[in-house]
């Protein structure tokens, strides 16, 4: 049996073609990539083009071509810098909202049931996964009862997360009249873009006027615990106001994309309330810019006295890491809260390089003994955000994500106090220099960190 091996000239030709495909496709799509990601792709295409080129064609696209959004302009001095930045990306401006944060899983569960049970006409649910446990079955049965009662129920599941979700209750939900769509299914192929662009957005919209959202998937470990273990530490919130109609509009766009339909306007109508301003922040391949990444980098340079962050995974790209390090150098108090051991051990290993860099610049890194799945950032006393965004490359550069920005003093202080209290339960990160083998391993793994 003969094994085909390319000659040096054939290998050079394949390498040249593969790199040329990368250059041309990147230029045609006008895709901007982190330097480490670009270097990793080019090295792979040059060294092993027979493997790297098919992978690039399947997974390499980072942005979905979408119609440009008109910038939202405001008079100078009328708008917070964050709102002005997001307005330049065509994102809807802040609007008054009534907001409640959920301090623990039981409060989050009760608020979720309240949001679902208050729906009278339409219930839109977007989540990465539904647990194969009693909590997952409970929520599907609750949605099924509403569908049988005549409420239009739409459930949007990520194509990968669907594999982790219970099949029989999902089929029962569909038989009750609910609609279920998979976002970028793995087996049947994605209608738009490569299969590794996952939908990580998490929210429930009732009648276009009430929203439950945050970082929790709809599984037991996020609310009540599982297998005798305490629930993960996480953050969610509910709100009413015009922002609910904005989020309903985004759900409609995601739903149309998953169904392969042309985009349709949402039927939700704005619901005016009194309250502090809040702003919906969509992030992902459907946005022309890396909206969340741009906001966080800008926040680091604008922060004057504090920057608080909690995230389960910490793998920022070079620009965000540099912005955070420089903020620490100019004496901004930076506190980053992480789980000592997360549910992704590989990311725990790789995060050490960025954490050492920030700790040496003066940032405080606190490692909490429990699993922390919360995602929130507080900048000074004027801005906070909470949602599904992890501070890692996949979340900021590849996934469909979302968050809500809070401009009200009460909401900012609530999140700041929550993060500070959580940090007090943690231990300082040990920033001792790595050995040679660990240093090499971290560098190699960081080359593919955008896929972790």
Short mmCIF file of C-alpha atoms in Angstrom, two decimals:
data_model
loop_
_atom_site.label_atom_id
_atom_site.label_comp_id
_atom_site.label_asym_id
_atom_site.label_seq_id
_atom_site.Cartn_x
_atom_site.Cartn_y
_atom_site.Cartn_z
CA UNK A 1 0.00 0.00 0.00
CA UNK A 2 1.51 3.27 -1.14
CA UNK A 3 1.20 6.39 0.98
CA UNK A 4 1.14 9.67 -0.90
CA UNK A 5 3.64 12.19 0.40
CA UNK A 6 3.96 15.59 -1.24
CA UNK A 7 7.25 16.68 -2.66
CA UNK A 8 8.72 19.92 -1.24
CA UNK A 9 7.53 21.83 -4.29
CA UNK A 10 4.00 20.40 -3.98
CA UNK A 11 3.88 21.22 -0.27
CA UNK A 12 5.04 24.77 -1.00
CA UNK A 13 2.32 25.11 -3.66
CA UNK A 14 -0.40 23.88 -1.28
CA UNK A 15 0.88 26.17 1.46
CA UNK A 16 0.91 29.17 -0.87
CA UNK A 17 -2.64 28.43 -2.08
CA UNK A 18 -3.92 27.99 1.48
CA UNK A 19 -2.39 31.25 2.71
CA UNK A 20 -3.67 33.04 -0.41
CA UNK A 21 -7.20 31.76 0.30
CA UNK A 22 -6.90 33.13 3.83
CA UNK A 23 -5.62 36.53 2.67
CA UNK A 24 -8.22 36.96 -0.07
CA UNK A 25 -11.18 35.76 1.99
CA UNK A 26 -10.17 37.95 4.93
CA UNK A 27 -9.81 41.00 2.70
CA UNK A 28 -13.06 40.34 0.82
CA UNK A 29 -14.99 39.96 4.08
CA UNK A 30 -13.05 42.83 5.67
CA UNK A 31 -12.59 40.75 8.79
CA UNK A 32 -10.38 42.10 11.55
CA UNK A 33 -8.85 39.42 13.75
CA UNK A 34 -6.72 39.51 16.91
CA UNK A 35 -3.05 39.23 15.97
CA UNK A 36 -2.61 35.93 17.82
CA UNK A 37 -5.58 34.40 15.98
CA UNK A 38 -4.32 35.57 12.59
CA UNK A 39 -0.82 34.22 13.29
CA UNK A 40 -2.25 30.86 14.39
CA UNK A 41 -4.27 30.50 11.17
CA UNK A 42 -1.39 31.53 8.91
CA UNK A 43 1.07 29.18 10.61
CA UNK A 44 -1.38 26.31 10.39
CA UNK A 45 -2.14 26.98 6.73
CA UNK A 46 1.56 27.23 5.89
CA UNK A 47 2.72 24.16 7.82
CA UNK A 48 -0.21 21.73 7.43
CA UNK A 49 -2.39 23.15 4.64
CA UNK A 50 -4.13 19.79 3.98
CA UNK A 51 -5.65 19.91 7.47
CA UNK A 52 -5.79 23.64 8.18
CA UNK A 53 -7.45 24.73 4.92
CA UNK A 54 -10.60 22.56 5.33
CA UNK A 55 -10.82 23.66 8.96
CA UNK A 56 -10.50 27.30 7.94
CA UNK A 57 -13.21 26.95 5.28
CA UNK A 58 -15.53 25.31 7.82
CA UNK A 59 -14.80 27.41 10.89
CA UNK A 60 -12.76 30.44 9.86
CA UNK A 61 -15.51 32.94 9.10
CA UNK A 62 -15.96 35.35 12.01
CA UNK A 63 -18.59 37.80 10.83
CA UNK A 64 -21.94 37.43 9.07
CA UNK A 65 -22.50 40.05 6.41
CA UNK A 66 -25.41 42.19 7.52
CA UNK A 67 -26.99 45.44 6.43
CA UNK A 68 -25.17 48.37 8.08
CA UNK A 69 -27.03 50.13 10.87
CA UNK A 70 -27.40 53.87 10.95
CA UNK A 71 -25.45 55.55 13.73
CA UNK A 72 -27.45 57.01 16.61
CA UNK A 73 -26.15 60.52 17.12
CA UNK A 74 -26.64 62.84 20.07
CA UNK A 75 -25.60 66.34 20.91
CA UNK A 76 -22.23 66.64 22.64
CA UNK A 77 -22.55 66.27 26.39
CA UNK A 78 -26.07 64.79 26.22
CA UNK A 79 -25.00 61.16 26.32
CA UNK A 80 -22.74 58.93 28.39
CA UNK A 81 -19.57 57.98 26.50
CA UNK A 82 -20.66 54.32 26.39
CA UNK A 83 -24.04 55.19 24.91
CA UNK A 84 -22.35 57.46 22.35
CA UNK A 85 -19.93 54.69 21.35
CA UNK A 86 -22.67 52.08 20.97
CA UNK A 87 -24.84 54.62 19.16
CA UNK A 88 -22.11 54.95 16.53
CA UNK A 89 -22.57 51.20 15.90
CA UNK A 90 -26.29 51.69 15.31
CA UNK A 91 -27.33 50.24 18.69
CA UNK A 92 -30.53 51.57 20.24
CA UNK A 93 -29.96 54.28 22.89
CA UNK A 94 -30.61 53.87 26.62
CA UNK A 95 -34.19 54.13 27.82
CA UNK A 96 -35.89 54.11 31.24
CA UNK A 97 -36.45 50.65 32.73
CA UNK A 98 -37.64 49.01 35.91
CA UNK A 99 -34.92 46.56 36.96
CA UNK A 100 -34.56 43.81 39.56
CA UNK A 101 -31.38 41.79 40.12
CA UNK A 102 -31.52 38.25 41.47
CA UNK A 103 -29.12 37.66 44.35
CA UNK A 104 -29.25 33.86 44.11
CA UNK A 105 -30.63 30.95 42.14
CA UNK A 106 -33.94 30.75 44.01
CA UNK A 107 -34.71 34.42 43.35
CA UNK A 108 -33.73 33.88 39.71
CA UNK A 109 -36.04 30.87 39.44
CA UNK A 110 -39.00 32.69 40.98
CA UNK A 111 -38.47 35.67 38.67
CA UNK A 112 -38.23 33.32 35.67
CA UNK A 113 -41.52 31.61 36.59
CA UNK A 114 -43.12 35.04 37.08
CA UNK A 115 -41.95 36.23 33.65
CA UNK A 116 -43.24 33.08 31.95
CA UNK A 117 -46.55 32.96 33.79
CA UNK A 118 -47.31 36.63 33.01
CA UNK A 119 -47.18 35.99 29.25
CA UNK A 120 -50.59 36.34 27.62
CA UNK A 121 -49.89 36.32 23.90
CA UNK A 122 -46.25 35.45 23.12
CA UNK A 123 -43.31 33.91 24.92
CA UNK A 124 -39.84 33.95 23.31
CA UNK A 125 -37.08 31.92 24.97
CA UNK A 126 -33.45 32.04 23.86
CA UNK A 127 -30.89 29.87 25.68
CA UNK A 128 -27.70 27.95 25.01
CA UNK A 129 -29.06 24.75 26.56
CA UNK A 130 -31.80 23.24 28.71
CA UNK A 131 -30.69 20.78 31.36
CA UNK A 132 -31.41 17.07 31.22
CA UNK A 133 -32.62 17.28 34.81
CA UNK A 134 -35.72 18.05 36.84
CA UNK A 135 -35.31 21.81 36.33
CA UNK A 136 -35.03 21.42 32.54
CA UNK A 137 -38.12 19.22 32.48
CA UNK A 138 -40.01 21.67 34.71
CA UNK A 139 -39.41 24.61 32.41
CA UNK A 140 -40.34 22.64 29.28
CA UNK A 141 -43.55 21.42 30.93
CA UNK A 142 -44.35 25.00 31.95
CA UNK A 143 -43.80 26.20 28.37
CA UNK A 144 -45.94 23.30 27.12
CA UNK A 145 -48.86 24.34 29.37
CA UNK A 146 -48.67 27.88 28.02
CA UNK A 147 -48.58 26.64 24.42
CA UNK A 148 -51.69 24.50 25.02
CA UNK A 149 -53.38 27.56 26.53
CA UNK A 150 -52.91 29.47 23.27
CA UNK A 151 -49.77 31.48 24.01
CA UNK A 152 -47.40 31.51 21.05
CA UNK A 153 -44.25 29.88 22.41
CA UNK A 154 -40.95 30.07 20.50
CA UNK A 155 -37.84 28.34 21.82
CA UNK A 156 -34.47 29.11 20.22
CA UNK A 157 -31.72 26.66 21.19
CA UNK A 158 -28.10 26.72 20.13
CA UNK A 159 -27.30 23.86 17.75
CA UNK A 160 -24.59 22.50 20.03
CA UNK A 161 -26.51 23.10 23.24
CA UNK A 162 -29.45 21.17 21.78
CA UNK A 163 -27.37 17.99 21.99
CA UNK A 164 -27.18 18.51 25.76
CA UNK A 165 -30.92 19.18 26.12
CA UNK A 166 -33.70 16.65 26.85
CA UNK A 167 -35.18 15.24 23.62
CA UNK A 168 -38.53 13.76 24.74
CA UNK A 169 -39.82 16.88 26.59
CA UNK A 170 -38.75 18.99 23.59
CA UNK A 171 -40.83 16.82 21.27
CA UNK A 172 -43.79 17.07 23.67
CA UNK A 173 -43.42 20.85 23.62
CA UNK A 174 -43.59 20.86 19.84
CA UNK A 175 -46.66 18.59 19.82
CA UNK A 176 -48.35 21.13 22.09
CA UNK A 177 -47.97 23.72 19.32
CA UNK A 178 -44.77 25.47 20.38
CA UNK A 179 -42.15 26.32 17.77
CA UNK A 180 -38.56 25.15 18.32
CA UNK A 181 -35.60 26.28 16.21
CA UNK A 182 -31.92 25.32 16.35
CA UNK A 183 -29.31 28.01 15.85
CA UNK A 184 -26.50 26.69 13.60
CA UNK A 185 -27.26 22.96 13.97
CA UNK A 186 -24.17 20.75 13.90
CA UNK A 187 -25.43 17.85 11.77
CA UNK A 188 -27.64 19.48 9.17
CA UNK A 189 -25.34 22.41 8.65
CA UNK A 190 -25.62 26.07 9.43
CA UNK A 191 -27.70 28.25 7.15
CA UNK A 192 -25.45 31.21 7.72
CA UNK A 193 -21.81 31.03 8.64
CA UNK A 194 -19.63 28.24 10.06
CA UNK A 195 -20.73 25.84 12.76
CA UNK A 196 -18.44 27.20 15.46
CA UNK A 197 -20.36 30.49 15.75
CA UNK A 198 -22.50 29.60 18.76
CA UNK A 199 -25.53 31.46 20.12
CA UNK A 200 -24.77 32.08 23.79
CA UNK A 201 -27.50 34.68 24.36
CA UNK A 202 -29.86 33.99 27.26
CA UNK A 203 -33.16 35.72 27.75
CA UNK A 204 -36.91 35.22 28.02
CA UNK A 205 -39.22 37.87 26.53
CA UNK A 206 -42.90 37.87 27.52
CA UNK A 207 -45.29 39.77 25.21
CA UNK A 208 -42.45 42.07 24.19
CA UNK A 209 -42.76 44.02 27.45
CA UNK A 210 -41.03 41.89 30.12
CA UNK A 211 -37.56 40.34 30.00
CA UNK A 212 -35.68 37.86 32.17
CA UNK A 213 -31.98 37.72 31.20
CA UNK A 214 -28.39 37.25 32.34
CA UNK A 215 -25.84 34.46 32.50
CA UNK A 216 -27.88 31.43 33.58
CA UNK A 217 -28.67 28.54 31.28
CA UNK A 218 -31.92 26.74 32.01
CA UNK A 219 -30.46 23.85 34.02
CA UNK A 220 -30.44 22.82 37.69
CA UNK A 221 -26.84 23.76 38.46
CA UNK A 222 -27.63 27.42 37.71
CA UNK A 223 -30.63 27.64 40.07
CA UNK A 224 -31.08 24.94 42.71
CA UNK A 225 -27.97 22.77 42.49
CA UNK A 226 -27.43 19.29 41.13
CA UNK A 227 -26.40 15.90 42.54
CA UNK A 228 -26.35 17.27 46.08
CA UNK A 229 -24.03 20.16 45.16
CA UNK A 230 -24.78 23.84 45.71
CA UNK A 231 -25.85 25.86 42.67
CA UNK A 232 -23.26 27.79 40.72
CA UNK A 233 -22.81 31.46 41.57
CA UNK A 234 -24.45 33.42 38.77
CA UNK A 235 -26.27 36.64 37.92
CA UNK A 236 -29.59 37.32 36.23
CA UNK A 237 -32.09 40.17 36.29
CA UNK A 238 -35.55 41.05 34.99
CA UNK A 239 -36.79 44.32 33.56
CA UNK A 240 -39.63 46.11 31.85
CA UNK A 241 -39.55 49.14 29.58
CA UNK A 242 -38.75 50.06 26.00
CA UNK A 243 -35.59 47.95 26.16
CA UNK A 244 -37.84 44.86 26.20
CA UNK A 245 -39.09 45.74 22.72
CA UNK A 246 -35.48 46.16 21.55
CA UNK A 247 -34.61 42.70 22.86
CA UNK A 248 -37.76 41.26 21.26
CA UNK A 249 -36.57 42.74 17.96
CA UNK A 250 -33.20 41.02 18.37
CA UNK A 251 -34.91 37.71 19.17
CA UNK A 252 -36.94 38.05 15.98
CA UNK A 253 -33.74 38.60 13.96
CA UNK A 254 -32.07 35.56 15.55
CA UNK A 255 -35.21 33.47 15.03
CA UNK A 256 -35.45 34.43 11.36
CA UNK A 257 -31.77 33.61 10.88
CA UNK A 258 -32.15 30.19 12.51
CA UNK A 259 -35.21 29.40 10.39
CA UNK A 260 -33.57 30.56 7.18
CA UNK A 261 -36.22 33.22 6.71
CA UNK A 262 -35.90 36.82 5.65
CA UNK A 263 -35.76 39.17 8.61
CA UNK A 264 -39.16 40.27 9.86
CA UNK A 265 -39.93 43.16 12.18
CA UNK A 266 -40.98 42.24 15.70
CA UNK A 267 -44.60 42.88 16.65
CA UNK A 268 -43.58 44.08 20.13
CA UNK A 269 -44.53 47.65 20.95
CA UNK A 270 -42.49 49.87 23.29
CA UNK A 271 -43.71 49.87 26.89
CA UNK A 272 -42.88 53.12 28.59
CA UNK A 273 -42.01 53.09 32.29
CA UNK A 274 -40.19 55.36 34.72
CA UNK A 275 -36.79 54.28 35.99
CA UNK A 276 -33.03 54.52 35.49
CA UNK A 277 -31.70 54.19 31.93
CA UNK A 278 -30.61 50.82 30.59
CA UNK A 279 -29.31 49.83 27.16
CA UNK A 280 -29.30 46.51 25.30
CA UNK A 281 -25.90 45.44 23.98
CA UNK A 282 -25.87 42.74 21.29
CA UNK A 283 -22.47 41.34 20.39
CA UNK A 284 -21.38 38.76 17.84
CA UNK A 285 -21.02 37.89 14.16
CA UNK A 286 -24.28 39.68 13.30
CA UNK A 287 -22.76 43.01 14.38
CA UNK A 288 -20.45 44.85 11.99
CA UNK A 289 -18.15 45.80 14.90
CA UNK A 290 -16.97 43.83 17.93
CA UNK A 291 -19.30 45.88 20.09
CA UNK A 292 -18.60 44.41 23.53
CA UNK A 293 -14.86 44.23 22.92
CA UNK A 294 -14.79 47.88 21.81
CA UNK A 295 -16.82 48.95 24.84
CA UNK A 296 -14.54 47.12 27.30
CA UNK A 297 -11.32 48.46 25.75
CA UNK A 298 -12.72 52.00 25.80
CA UNK A 299 -13.86 51.51 29.40
CA UNK A 300 -10.34 50.57 30.49
CA UNK A 301 -8.94 53.79 29.06
CA UNK A 302 -11.76 55.93 30.48
CA UNK A 303 -11.86 54.38 33.97
CA UNK A 304 -10.72 56.86 36.63
CA UNK A 305 -10.75 55.00 39.94
CA UNK A 306 -12.14 51.45 39.71
CA UNK A 307 -12.86 48.56 37.39
CA UNK A 308 -14.61 45.49 38.84
CA UNK A 309 -15.18 42.31 36.85
CA UNK A 310 -16.50 38.82 37.51
CA UNK A 311 -16.27 36.08 34.87
CA UNK A 312 -15.94 32.28 34.82
CA UNK A 313 -13.29 32.30 32.07
CA UNK A 314 -10.57 34.86 31.45
CA UNK A 315 -8.82 34.76 28.08
CA UNK A 316 -8.80 38.35 26.75
CA UNK A 317 -7.13 39.22 23.49
CA UNK A 318 -3.97 41.34 23.45
CA UNK A 319 -5.79 44.67 23.05
CA UNK A 320 -8.10 44.18 26.04
CA UNK A 321 -5.30 42.73 28.16
CA UNK A 322 -3.08 45.70 27.35
CA UNK A 323 -5.88 48.18 28.08
CA UNK A 324 -6.50 46.57 31.48
CA UNK A 325 -2.79 46.45 32.29
CA UNK A 326 -2.31 50.13 31.42
CA UNK A 327 -5.33 51.07 33.53
CA UNK A 328 -3.75 49.22 36.47
CA UNK A 329 -0.44 51.01 35.82
CA UNK A 330 -2.10 54.40 36.17
CA UNK A 331 -3.51 53.37 39.55
CA UNK A 332 -7.05 52.43 38.58
CA UNK A 333 -8.18 49.88 41.18
CA UNK A 334 -8.85 46.70 39.18
CA UNK A 335 -10.46 43.64 40.78
CA UNK A 336 -11.11 40.49 38.77
CA UNK A 337 -13.10 37.65 40.38
CA UNK A 338 -12.84 34.11 39.00
CA UNK A 339 -13.57 30.58 40.15
CA UNK A 340 -10.45 28.87 41.51
CA UNK A 341 -11.49 25.84 39.43
CA UNK A 342 -14.05 26.29 36.65
CA UNK A 343 -15.91 23.68 34.63
CA UNK A 344 -13.34 24.15 31.81
CA UNK A 345 -9.97 23.09 33.19
CA UNK A 346 -8.09 23.92 29.99
CA UNK A 347 -9.10 27.57 30.18
CA UNK A 348 -8.04 27.60 33.85
CA UNK A 349 -4.57 26.53 32.74
CA UNK A 350 -4.26 29.02 29.89
CA UNK A 351 -5.62 32.04 31.80
CA UNK A 352 -2.54 32.17 34.06
CA UNK A 353 -0.40 34.11 31.59
CA UNK A 354 -2.87 37.01 31.35
CA UNK A 355 -3.50 36.93 35.10
CA UNK A 356 0.22 37.11 35.91
CA UNK A 357 0.58 40.05 33.53
CA UNK A 358 -2.25 41.97 35.23
CA UNK A 359 -1.21 41.06 38.77
CA UNK A 360 2.30 42.37 38.11
CA UNK A 361 0.75 45.66 36.95
CA UNK A 362 -1.15 45.98 40.22
CA UNK A 363 -4.54 44.38 39.51
CA UNK A 364 -6.14 42.30 42.26
CA UNK A 365 -7.13 38.78 41.18
CA UNK A 366 -9.41 36.85 43.55
CA UNK A 367 -10.09 33.12 43.14
CA UNK A 368 -13.37 31.92 44.68
CA UNK A 369 -13.63 28.28 45.83
CA UNK A 370 -17.11 27.77 44.32
CA UNK A 371 -17.93 27.59 40.62
CA UNK A 372 -18.65 31.17 39.48
CA UNK A 373 -20.62 31.55 36.25
CA UNK A 374 -21.59 35.23 36.66
CA UNK A 375 -20.57 37.81 34.07
CA UNK A 376 -20.54 41.48 35.03
CA UNK A 377 -18.32 44.58 34.83
CA UNK A 378 -18.51 47.85 36.78
CA UNK A 379 -16.67 50.99 35.61
CA UNK A 380 -16.27 53.75 38.21
CA UNK A 381 -19.69 54.87 39.48
CA UNK A 382 -21.25 55.60 36.10
CA UNK A 383 -21.57 52.31 34.23
CA UNK A 384 -22.18 48.60 34.77
CA UNK A 385 -23.02 45.72 32.48
CA UNK A 386 -24.34 42.23 33.06
CA UNK A 387 -25.30 39.45 30.66
CA UNK A 388 -23.89 36.40 28.90
CA UNK A 389 -20.46 37.85 28.02
CA UNK A 390 -17.40 36.00 29.34
CA UNK A 391 -14.09 37.86 29.22
CA UNK A 392 -12.56 35.48 26.69
CA UNK A 393 -11.80 35.42 22.99
CA UNK A 394 -14.64 33.09 22.02
CA UNK A 395 -17.24 35.14 23.86
CA UNK A 396 -15.97 38.54 22.69
CA UNK A 397 -15.00 37.58 19.11
CA UNK A 398 -16.99 34.52 17.97
CA UNK A 399 -20.18 33.86 19.92
CA UNK A 400 -23.52 35.59 19.63
CA UNK A 401 -23.73 37.26 23.05
CA UNK A 402 -25.70 39.97 24.79
CA UNK A 403 -25.65 42.17 27.85
CA UNK A 404 -27.54 45.07 29.35
CA UNK A 405 -25.77 48.30 30.31
CA UNK A 406 -26.97 50.01 33.47
CA UNK A 407 -26.52 53.75 33.97
CA UNK A 408 -28.51 54.16 37.20
CA UNK A 409 -26.58 54.70 40.45
CA UNK A 410 -28.63 52.13 42.37
CA UNK A 411 -28.05 49.35 39.81
CA UNK A 412 -24.33 50.16 39.51
CA UNK A 413 -23.88 50.08 43.27
CA UNK A 414 -25.82 46.81 43.60
CA UNK A 415 -23.53 45.08 41.10
CA UNK A 416 -20.40 46.65 42.60
CA UNK A 417 -21.33 45.53 46.11
CA UNK A 418 -22.17 42.03 44.84
CA UNK A 419 -18.77 41.68 43.13
CA UNK A 420 -16.86 43.09 46.12
CA UNK A 421 -18.65 40.71 48.51
CA UNK A 422 -17.85 37.78 46.23
CA UNK A 423 -14.20 38.87 45.97
CA UNK A 424 -13.91 38.84 49.76
CA UNK A 425 -14.58 35.09 49.70
CA UNK A 426 -11.67 34.43 47.37
CA UNK A 427 -7.93 34.04 47.77
CA UNK A 428 -5.27 36.06 45.92
CA UNK A 429 -3.90 34.67 42.67
CA UNK A 430 -0.34 33.35 42.97
CA UNK A 431 1.67 35.11 40.25
CA UNK A 432 4.88 33.11 40.60
CA UNK A 433 6.78 32.74 37.27
CA UNK A 434 6.04 29.53 35.33
CA UNK A 435 8.60 26.84 34.56
CA UNK A 436 9.85 26.37 31.00
CA UNK A 437 7.47 23.52 30.13
CA UNK A 438 4.42 25.33 31.50
CA UNK A 439 5.42 28.53 29.71
CA UNK A 440 5.70 26.65 26.39
CA UNK A 441 2.40 24.84 26.98
CA UNK A 442 0.61 28.10 27.76
CA UNK A 443 1.97 29.69 24.59
CA UNK A 444 0.91 26.77 22.39
CA UNK A 445 -2.57 26.65 23.86
CA UNK A 446 -3.00 30.40 23.55
CA UNK A 447 -2.44 30.01 19.81
CA UNK A 448 -5.77 28.19 19.64
CA UNK A 449 -7.45 30.07 22.49
CA UNK A 450 -10.04 31.53 20.11
CA UNK A 451 -11.51 28.02 19.80
CA UNK A 452 -11.50 27.14 23.53
#
